PDB file of N, CA and C in Angstrom:
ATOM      1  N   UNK A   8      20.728 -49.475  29.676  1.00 48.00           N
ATOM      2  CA  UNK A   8      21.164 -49.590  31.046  1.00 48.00           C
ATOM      3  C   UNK A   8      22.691 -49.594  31.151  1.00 48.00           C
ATOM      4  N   UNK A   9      23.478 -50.376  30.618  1.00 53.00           N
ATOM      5  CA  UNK A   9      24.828 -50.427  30.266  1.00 53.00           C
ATOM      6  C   UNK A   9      25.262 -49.045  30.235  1.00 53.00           C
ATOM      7  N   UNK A  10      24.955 -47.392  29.556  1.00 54.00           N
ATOM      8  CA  UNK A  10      25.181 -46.337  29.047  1.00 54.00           C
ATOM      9  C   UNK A  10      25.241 -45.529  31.174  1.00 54.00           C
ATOM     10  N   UNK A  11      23.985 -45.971  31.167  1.00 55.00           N
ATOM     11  CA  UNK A  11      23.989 -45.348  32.701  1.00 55.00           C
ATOM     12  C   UNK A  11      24.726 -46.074  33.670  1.00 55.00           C
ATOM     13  N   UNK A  12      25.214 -47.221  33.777  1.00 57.00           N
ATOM     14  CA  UNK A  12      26.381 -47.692  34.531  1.00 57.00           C
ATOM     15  C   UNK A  12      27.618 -47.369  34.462  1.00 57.00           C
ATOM     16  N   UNK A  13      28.215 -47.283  32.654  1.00 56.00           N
ATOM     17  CA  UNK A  13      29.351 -46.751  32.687  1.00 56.00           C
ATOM     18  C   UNK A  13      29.516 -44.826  33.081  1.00 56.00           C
ATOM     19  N   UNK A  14      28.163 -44.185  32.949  1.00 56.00           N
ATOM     20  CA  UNK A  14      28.298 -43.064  33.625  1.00 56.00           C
ATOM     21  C   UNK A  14      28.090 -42.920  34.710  1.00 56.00           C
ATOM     22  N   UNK A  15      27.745 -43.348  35.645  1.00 63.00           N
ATOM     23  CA  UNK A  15      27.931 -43.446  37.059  1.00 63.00           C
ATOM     24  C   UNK A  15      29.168 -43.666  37.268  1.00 63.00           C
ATOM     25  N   UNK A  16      29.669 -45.002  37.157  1.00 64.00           N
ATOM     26  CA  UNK A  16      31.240 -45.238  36.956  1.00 64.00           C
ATOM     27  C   UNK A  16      32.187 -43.835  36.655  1.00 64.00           C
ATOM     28  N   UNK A  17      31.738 -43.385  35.651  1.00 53.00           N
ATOM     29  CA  UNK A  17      32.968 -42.064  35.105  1.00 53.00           C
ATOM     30  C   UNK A  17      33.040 -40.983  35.768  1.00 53.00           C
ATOM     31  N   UNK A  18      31.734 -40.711  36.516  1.00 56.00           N
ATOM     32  CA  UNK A  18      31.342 -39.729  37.389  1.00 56.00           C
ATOM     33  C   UNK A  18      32.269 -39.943  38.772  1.00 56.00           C
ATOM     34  N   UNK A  19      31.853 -41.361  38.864  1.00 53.00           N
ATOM     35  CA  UNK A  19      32.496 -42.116  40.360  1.00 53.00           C
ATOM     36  C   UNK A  19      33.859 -41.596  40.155  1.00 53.00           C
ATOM     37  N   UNK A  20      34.950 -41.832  39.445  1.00 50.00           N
ATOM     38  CA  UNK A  20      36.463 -41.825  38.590  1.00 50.00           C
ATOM     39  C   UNK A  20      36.498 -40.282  39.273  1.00 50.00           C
ATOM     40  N   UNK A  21      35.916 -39.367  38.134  1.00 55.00           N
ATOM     41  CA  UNK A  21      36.178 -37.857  38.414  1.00 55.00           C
ATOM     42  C   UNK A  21      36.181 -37.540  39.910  1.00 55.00           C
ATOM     43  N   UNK A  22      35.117 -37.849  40.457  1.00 53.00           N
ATOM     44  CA  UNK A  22      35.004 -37.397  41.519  1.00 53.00           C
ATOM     45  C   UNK A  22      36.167 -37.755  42.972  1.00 53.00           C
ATOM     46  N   UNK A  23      36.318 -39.209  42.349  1.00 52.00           N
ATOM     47  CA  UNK A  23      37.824 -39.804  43.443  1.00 52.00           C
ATOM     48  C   UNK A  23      39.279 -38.770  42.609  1.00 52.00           C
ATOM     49  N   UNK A  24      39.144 -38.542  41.537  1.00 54.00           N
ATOM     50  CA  UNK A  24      40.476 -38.074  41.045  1.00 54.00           C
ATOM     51  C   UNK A  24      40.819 -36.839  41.285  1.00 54.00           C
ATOM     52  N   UNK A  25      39.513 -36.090  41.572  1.00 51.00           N
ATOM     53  CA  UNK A  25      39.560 -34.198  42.189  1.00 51.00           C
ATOM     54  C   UNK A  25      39.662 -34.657  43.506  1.00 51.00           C
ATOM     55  N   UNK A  26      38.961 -35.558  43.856  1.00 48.00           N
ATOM     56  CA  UNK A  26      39.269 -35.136  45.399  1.00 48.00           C
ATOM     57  C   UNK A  26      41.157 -35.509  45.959  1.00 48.00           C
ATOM     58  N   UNK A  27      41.897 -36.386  44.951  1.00 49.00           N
ATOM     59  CA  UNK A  27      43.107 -36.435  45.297  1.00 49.00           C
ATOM     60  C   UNK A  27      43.635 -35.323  45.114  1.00 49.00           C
ATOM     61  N   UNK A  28      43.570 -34.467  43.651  1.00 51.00           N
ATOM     62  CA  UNK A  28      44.371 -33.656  43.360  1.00 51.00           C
ATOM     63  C   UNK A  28      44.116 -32.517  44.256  1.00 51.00           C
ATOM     64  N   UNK A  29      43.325 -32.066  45.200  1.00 57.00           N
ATOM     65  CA  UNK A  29      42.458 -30.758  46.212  1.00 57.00           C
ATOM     66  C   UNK A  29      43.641 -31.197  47.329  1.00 57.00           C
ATOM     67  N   UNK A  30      43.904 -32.793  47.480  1.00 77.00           N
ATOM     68  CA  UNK A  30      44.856 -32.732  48.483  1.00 77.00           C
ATOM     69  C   UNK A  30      46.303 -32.558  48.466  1.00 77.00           C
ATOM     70  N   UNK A  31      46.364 -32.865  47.432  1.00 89.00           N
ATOM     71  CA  UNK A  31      48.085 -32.416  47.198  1.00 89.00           C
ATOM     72  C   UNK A  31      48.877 -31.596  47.534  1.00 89.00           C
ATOM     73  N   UNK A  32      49.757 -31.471  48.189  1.00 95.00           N
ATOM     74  CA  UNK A  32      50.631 -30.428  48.081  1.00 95.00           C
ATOM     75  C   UNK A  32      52.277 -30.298  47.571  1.00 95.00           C
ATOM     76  N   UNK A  33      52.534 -29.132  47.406  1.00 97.00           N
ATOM     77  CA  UNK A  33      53.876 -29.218  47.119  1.00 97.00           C
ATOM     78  C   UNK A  33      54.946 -29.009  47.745  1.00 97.00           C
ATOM     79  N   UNK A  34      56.233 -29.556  47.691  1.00 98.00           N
ATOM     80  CA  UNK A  34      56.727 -29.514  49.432  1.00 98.00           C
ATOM     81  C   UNK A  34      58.201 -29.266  48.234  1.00 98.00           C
ATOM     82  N   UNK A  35      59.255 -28.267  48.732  1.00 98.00           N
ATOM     83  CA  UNK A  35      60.119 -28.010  48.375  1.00 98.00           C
ATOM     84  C   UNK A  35      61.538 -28.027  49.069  1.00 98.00           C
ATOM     85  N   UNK A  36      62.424 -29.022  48.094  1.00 98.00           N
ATOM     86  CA  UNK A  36      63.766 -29.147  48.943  1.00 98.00           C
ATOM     87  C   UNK A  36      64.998 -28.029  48.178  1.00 98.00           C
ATOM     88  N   UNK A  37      65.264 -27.421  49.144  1.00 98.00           N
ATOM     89  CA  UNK A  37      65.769 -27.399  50.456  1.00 98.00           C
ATOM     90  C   UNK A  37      64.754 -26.553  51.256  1.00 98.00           C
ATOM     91  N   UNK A  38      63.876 -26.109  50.719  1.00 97.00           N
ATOM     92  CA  UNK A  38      62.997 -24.745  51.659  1.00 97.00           C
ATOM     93  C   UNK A  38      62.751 -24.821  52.710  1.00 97.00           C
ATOM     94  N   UNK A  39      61.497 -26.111  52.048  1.00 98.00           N
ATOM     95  CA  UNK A  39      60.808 -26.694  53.011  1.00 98.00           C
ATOM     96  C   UNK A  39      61.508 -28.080  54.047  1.00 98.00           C
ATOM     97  N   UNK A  40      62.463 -29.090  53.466  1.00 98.00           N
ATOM     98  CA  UNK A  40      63.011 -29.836  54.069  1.00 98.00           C
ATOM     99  C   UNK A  40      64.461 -29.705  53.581  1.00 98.00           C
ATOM    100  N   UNK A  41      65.394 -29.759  54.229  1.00 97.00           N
ATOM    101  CA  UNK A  41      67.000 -29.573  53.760  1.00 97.00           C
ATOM    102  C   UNK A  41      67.364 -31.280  53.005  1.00 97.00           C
ATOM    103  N   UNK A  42      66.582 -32.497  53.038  1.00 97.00           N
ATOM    104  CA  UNK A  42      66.759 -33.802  52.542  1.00 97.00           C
ATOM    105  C   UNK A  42      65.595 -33.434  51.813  1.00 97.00           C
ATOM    106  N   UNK A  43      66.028 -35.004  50.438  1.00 97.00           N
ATOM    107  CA  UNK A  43      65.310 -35.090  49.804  1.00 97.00           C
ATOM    108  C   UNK A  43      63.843 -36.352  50.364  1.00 97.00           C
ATOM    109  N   UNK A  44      64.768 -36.948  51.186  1.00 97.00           N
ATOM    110  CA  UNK A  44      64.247 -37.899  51.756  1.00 97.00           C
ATOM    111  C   UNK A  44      63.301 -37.281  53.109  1.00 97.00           C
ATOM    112  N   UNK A  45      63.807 -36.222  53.938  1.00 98.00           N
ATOM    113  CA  UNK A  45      63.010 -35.464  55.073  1.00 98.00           C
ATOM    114  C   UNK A  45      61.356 -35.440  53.825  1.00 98.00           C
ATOM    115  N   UNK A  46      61.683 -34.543  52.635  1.00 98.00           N
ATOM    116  CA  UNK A  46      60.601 -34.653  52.153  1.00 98.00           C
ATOM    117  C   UNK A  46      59.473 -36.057  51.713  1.00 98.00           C
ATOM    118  N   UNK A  47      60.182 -36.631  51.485  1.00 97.00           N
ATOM    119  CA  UNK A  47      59.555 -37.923  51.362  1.00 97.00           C
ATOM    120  C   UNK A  47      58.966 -38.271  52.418  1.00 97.00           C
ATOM    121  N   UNK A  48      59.560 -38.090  53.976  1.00 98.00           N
ATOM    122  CA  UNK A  48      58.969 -38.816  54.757  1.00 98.00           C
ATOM    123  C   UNK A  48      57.785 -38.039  55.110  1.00 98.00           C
ATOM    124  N   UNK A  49      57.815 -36.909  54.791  1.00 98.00           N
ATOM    125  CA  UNK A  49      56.477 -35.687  55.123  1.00 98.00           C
ATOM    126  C   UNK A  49      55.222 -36.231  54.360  1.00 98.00           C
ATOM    127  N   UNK A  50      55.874 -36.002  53.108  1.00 97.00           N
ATOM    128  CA  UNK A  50      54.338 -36.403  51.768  1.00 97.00           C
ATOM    129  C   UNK A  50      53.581 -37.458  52.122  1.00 97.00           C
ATOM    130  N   UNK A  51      52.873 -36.825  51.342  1.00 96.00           N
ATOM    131  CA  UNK A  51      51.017 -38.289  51.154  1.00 96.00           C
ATOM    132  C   UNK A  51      51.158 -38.302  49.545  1.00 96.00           C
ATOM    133  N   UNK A  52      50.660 -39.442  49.864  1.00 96.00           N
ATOM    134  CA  UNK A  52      50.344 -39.832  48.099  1.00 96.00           C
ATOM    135  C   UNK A  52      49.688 -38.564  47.537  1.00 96.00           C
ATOM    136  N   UNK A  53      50.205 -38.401  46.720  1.00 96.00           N
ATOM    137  CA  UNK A  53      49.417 -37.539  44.956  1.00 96.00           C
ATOM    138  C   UNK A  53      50.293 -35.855  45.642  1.00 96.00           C
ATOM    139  N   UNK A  54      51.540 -36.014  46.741  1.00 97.00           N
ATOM    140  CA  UNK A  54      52.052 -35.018  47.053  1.00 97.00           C
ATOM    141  C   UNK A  54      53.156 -34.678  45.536  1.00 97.00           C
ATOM    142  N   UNK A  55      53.612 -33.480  45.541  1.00 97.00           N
ATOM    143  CA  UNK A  55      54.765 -33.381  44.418  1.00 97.00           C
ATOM    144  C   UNK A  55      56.008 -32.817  45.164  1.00 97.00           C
ATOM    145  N   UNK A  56      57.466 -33.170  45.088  1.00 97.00           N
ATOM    146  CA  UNK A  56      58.098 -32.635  45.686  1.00 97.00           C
ATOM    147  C   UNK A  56      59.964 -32.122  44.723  1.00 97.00           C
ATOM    148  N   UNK A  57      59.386 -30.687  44.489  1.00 97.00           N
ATOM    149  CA  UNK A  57      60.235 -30.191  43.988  1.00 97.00           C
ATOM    150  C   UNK A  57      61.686 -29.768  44.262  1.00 97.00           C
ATOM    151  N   UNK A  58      62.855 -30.176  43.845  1.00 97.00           N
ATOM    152  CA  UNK A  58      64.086 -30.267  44.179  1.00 97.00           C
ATOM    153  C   UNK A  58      64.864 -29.395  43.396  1.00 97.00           C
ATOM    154  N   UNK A  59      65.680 -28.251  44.272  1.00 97.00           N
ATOM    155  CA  UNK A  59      66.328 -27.360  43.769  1.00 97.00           C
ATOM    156  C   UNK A  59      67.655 -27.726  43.366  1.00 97.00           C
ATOM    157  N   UNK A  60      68.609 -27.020  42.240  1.00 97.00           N
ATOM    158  CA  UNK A  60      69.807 -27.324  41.581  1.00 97.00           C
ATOM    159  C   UNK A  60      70.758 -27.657  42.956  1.00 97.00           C
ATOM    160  N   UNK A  61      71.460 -28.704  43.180  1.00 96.00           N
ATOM    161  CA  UNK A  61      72.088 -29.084  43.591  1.00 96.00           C
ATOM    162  C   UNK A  61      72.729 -30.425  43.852  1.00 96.00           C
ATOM    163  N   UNK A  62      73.595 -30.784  44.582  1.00 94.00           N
ATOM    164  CA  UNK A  62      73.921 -32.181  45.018  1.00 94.00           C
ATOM    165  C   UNK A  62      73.454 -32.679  45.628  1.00 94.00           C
ATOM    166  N   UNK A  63      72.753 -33.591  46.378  1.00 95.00           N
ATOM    167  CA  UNK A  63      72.494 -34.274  47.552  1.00 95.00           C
ATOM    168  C   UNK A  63      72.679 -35.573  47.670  1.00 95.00           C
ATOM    169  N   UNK A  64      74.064 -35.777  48.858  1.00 93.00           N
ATOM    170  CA  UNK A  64      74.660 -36.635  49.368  1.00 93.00           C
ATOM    171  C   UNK A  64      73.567 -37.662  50.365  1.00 93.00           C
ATOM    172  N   UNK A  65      72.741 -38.408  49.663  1.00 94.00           N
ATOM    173  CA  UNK A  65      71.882 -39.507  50.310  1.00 94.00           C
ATOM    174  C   UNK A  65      71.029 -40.371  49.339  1.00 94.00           C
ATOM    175  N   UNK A  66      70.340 -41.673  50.192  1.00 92.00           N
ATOM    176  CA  UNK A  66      69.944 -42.272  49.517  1.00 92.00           C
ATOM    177  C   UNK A  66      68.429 -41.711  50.251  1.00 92.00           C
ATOM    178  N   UNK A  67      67.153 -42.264  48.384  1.00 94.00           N
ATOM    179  CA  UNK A  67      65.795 -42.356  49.023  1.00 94.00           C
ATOM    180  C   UNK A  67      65.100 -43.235  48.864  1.00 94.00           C
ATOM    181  N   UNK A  68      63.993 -42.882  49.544  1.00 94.00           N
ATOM    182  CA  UNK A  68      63.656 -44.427  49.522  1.00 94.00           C
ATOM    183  C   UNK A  68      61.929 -43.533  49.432  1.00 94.00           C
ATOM    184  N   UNK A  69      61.458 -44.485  47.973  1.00 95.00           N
ATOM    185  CA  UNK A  69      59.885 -43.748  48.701  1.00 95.00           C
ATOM    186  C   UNK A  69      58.867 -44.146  49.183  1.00 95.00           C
ATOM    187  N   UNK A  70      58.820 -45.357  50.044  1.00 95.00           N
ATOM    188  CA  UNK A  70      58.391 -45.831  50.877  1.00 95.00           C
ATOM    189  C   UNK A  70      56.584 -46.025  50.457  1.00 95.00           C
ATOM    190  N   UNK A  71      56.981 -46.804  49.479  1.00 93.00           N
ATOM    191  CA  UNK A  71      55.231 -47.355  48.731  1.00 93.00           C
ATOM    192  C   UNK A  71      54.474 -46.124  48.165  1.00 93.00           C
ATOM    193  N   UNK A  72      54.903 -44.513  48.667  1.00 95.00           N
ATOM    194  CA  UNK A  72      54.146 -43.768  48.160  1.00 95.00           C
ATOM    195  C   UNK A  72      53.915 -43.334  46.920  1.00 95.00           C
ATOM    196  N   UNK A  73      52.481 -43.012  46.492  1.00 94.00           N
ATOM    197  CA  UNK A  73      52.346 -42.621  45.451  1.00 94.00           C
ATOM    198  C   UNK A  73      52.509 -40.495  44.814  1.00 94.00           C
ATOM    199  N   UNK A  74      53.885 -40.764  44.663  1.00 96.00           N
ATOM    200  CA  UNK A  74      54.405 -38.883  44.797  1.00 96.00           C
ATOM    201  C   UNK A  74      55.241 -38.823  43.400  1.00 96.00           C
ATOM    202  N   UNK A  75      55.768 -37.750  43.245  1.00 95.00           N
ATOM    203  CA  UNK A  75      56.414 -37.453  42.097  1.00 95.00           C
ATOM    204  C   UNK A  75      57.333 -36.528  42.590  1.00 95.00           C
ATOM    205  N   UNK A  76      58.808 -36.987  42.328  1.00 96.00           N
ATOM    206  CA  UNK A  76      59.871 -35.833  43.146  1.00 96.00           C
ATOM    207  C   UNK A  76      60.518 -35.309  41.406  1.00 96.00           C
ATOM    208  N   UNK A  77      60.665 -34.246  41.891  1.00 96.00           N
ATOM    209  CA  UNK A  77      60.924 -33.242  40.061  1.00 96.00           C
ATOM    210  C   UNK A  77      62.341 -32.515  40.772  1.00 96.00           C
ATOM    211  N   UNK A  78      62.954 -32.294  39.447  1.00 96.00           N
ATOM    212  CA  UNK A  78      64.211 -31.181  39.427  1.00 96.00           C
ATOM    213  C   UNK A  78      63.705 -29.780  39.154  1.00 96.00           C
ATOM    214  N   UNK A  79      63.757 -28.654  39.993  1.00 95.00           N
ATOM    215  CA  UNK A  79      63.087 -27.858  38.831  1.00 95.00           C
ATOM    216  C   UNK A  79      63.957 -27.577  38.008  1.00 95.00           C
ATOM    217  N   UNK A  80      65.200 -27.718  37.659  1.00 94.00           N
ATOM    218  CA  UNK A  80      65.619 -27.314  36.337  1.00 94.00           C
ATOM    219  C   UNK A  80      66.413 -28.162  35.816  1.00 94.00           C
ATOM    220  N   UNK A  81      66.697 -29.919  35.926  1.00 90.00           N
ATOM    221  CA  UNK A  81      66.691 -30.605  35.255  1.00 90.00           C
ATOM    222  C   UNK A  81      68.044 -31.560  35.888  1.00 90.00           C
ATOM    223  N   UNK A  82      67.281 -32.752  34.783  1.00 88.00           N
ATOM    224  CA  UNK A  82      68.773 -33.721  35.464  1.00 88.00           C
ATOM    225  C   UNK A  82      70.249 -33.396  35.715  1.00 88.00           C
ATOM    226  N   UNK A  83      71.038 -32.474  34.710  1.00 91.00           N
ATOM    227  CA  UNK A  83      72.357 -31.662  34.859  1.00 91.00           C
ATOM    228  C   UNK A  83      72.608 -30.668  35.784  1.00 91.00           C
ATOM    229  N   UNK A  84      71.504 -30.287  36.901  1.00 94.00           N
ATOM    230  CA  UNK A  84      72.091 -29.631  37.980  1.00 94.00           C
ATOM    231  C   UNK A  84      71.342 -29.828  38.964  1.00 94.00           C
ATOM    232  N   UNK A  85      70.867 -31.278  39.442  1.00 95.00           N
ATOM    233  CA  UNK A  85      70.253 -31.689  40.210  1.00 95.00           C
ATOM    234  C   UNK A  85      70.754 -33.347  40.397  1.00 95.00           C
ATOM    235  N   UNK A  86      71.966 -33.315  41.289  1.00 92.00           N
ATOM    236  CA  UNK A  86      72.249 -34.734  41.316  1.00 92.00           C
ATOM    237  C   UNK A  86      71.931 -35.493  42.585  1.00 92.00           C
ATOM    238  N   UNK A  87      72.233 -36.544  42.969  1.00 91.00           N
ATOM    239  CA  UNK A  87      71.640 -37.365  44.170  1.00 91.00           C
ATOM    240  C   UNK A  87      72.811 -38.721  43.923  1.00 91.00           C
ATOM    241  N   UNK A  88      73.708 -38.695  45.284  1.00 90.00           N
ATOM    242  CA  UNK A  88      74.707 -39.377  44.944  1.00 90.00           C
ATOM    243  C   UNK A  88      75.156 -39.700  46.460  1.00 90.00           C
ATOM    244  N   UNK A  89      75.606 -40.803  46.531  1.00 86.00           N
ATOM    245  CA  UNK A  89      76.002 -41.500  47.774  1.00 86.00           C
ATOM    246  C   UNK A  89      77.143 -42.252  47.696  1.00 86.00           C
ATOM    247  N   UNK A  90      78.156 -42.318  48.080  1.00 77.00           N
ATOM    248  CA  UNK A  90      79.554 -43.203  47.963  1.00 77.00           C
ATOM    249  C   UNK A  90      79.849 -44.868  48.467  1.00 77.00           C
ATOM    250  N   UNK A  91      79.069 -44.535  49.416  1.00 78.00           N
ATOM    251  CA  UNK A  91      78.611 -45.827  50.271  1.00 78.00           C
ATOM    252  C   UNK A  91      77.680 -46.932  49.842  1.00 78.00           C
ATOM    253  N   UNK A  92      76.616 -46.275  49.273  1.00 66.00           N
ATOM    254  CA  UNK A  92      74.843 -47.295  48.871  1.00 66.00           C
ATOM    255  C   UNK A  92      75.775 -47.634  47.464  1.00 66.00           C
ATOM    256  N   UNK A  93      75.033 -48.960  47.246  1.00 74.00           N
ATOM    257  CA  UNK A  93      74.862 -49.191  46.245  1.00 74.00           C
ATOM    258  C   UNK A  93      73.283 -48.872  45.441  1.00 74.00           C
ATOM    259  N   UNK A  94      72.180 -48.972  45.830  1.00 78.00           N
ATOM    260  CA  UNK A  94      71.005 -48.275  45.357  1.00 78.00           C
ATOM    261  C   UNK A  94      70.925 -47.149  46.327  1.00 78.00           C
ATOM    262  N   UNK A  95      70.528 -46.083  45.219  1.00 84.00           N
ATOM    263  CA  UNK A  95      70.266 -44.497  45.731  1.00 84.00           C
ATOM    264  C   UNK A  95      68.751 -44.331  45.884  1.00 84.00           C
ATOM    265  N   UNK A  96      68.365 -45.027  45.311  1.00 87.00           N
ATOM    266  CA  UNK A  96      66.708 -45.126  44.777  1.00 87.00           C
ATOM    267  C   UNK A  96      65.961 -46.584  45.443  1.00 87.00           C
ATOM    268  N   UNK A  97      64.682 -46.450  46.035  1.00 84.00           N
ATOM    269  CA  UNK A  97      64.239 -47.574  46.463  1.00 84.00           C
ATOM    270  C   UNK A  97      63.335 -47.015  46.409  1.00 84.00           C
ATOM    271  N   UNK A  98      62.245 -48.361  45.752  1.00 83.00           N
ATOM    272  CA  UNK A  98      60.598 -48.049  45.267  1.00 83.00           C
ATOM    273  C   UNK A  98      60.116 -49.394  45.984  1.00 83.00           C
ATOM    274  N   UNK A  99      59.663 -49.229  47.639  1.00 75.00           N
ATOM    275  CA  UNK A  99      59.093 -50.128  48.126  1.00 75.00           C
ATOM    276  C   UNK A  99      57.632 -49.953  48.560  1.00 75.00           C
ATOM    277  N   UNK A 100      56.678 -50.565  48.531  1.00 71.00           N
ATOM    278  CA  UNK A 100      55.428 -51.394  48.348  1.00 71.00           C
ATOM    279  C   UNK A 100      54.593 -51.974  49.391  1.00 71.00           C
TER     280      UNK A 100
END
């Protein structure tokens, strides 16, 4: 009995984990939003939001969500910088 609970269970898992990833989308800065943060405020959890080589003068904040913001071509030409903030980054809950 134990064998058929934990497979129900694993079944249960898969089935919540496709149905996040079917919703995802990918939202691209500057394309799609000229902020990195405009994008943030768009996304849903399990969104990805890809950030093109450049500077961007602001702070973000990602507001409890569960997202993943990427460089596409890496930390050295993708910066995020503010003169004013002391945190650029806020992971609130």
């Amino acid at each position: 009995m134990k064998n058929w609970n934990f497979l129900r269970q694993l079944v249960l898992c898969l089935v919540l984990l496709s149905s996040v990833s079917v919703n995802a989308a990918t939202i691209s800065v500057p394309t799609d939003y000229t902020t990195i943060q405009g994008a943030i405020d768009a996304s849903q959890n399990g969104d990805v939001i890809l950030v093109s080589p450049g500077t961007y003068v602001e702070t973000i904040n990602f507001l409890g969500k569960s997202i993943h913001v990427q460089s596409l071509d890496g930390p050295l030409t993708t910066v995020i910088t503010n003169s004013d903030a002391i945190d650029l980054v806020e992971f609130s809950n």
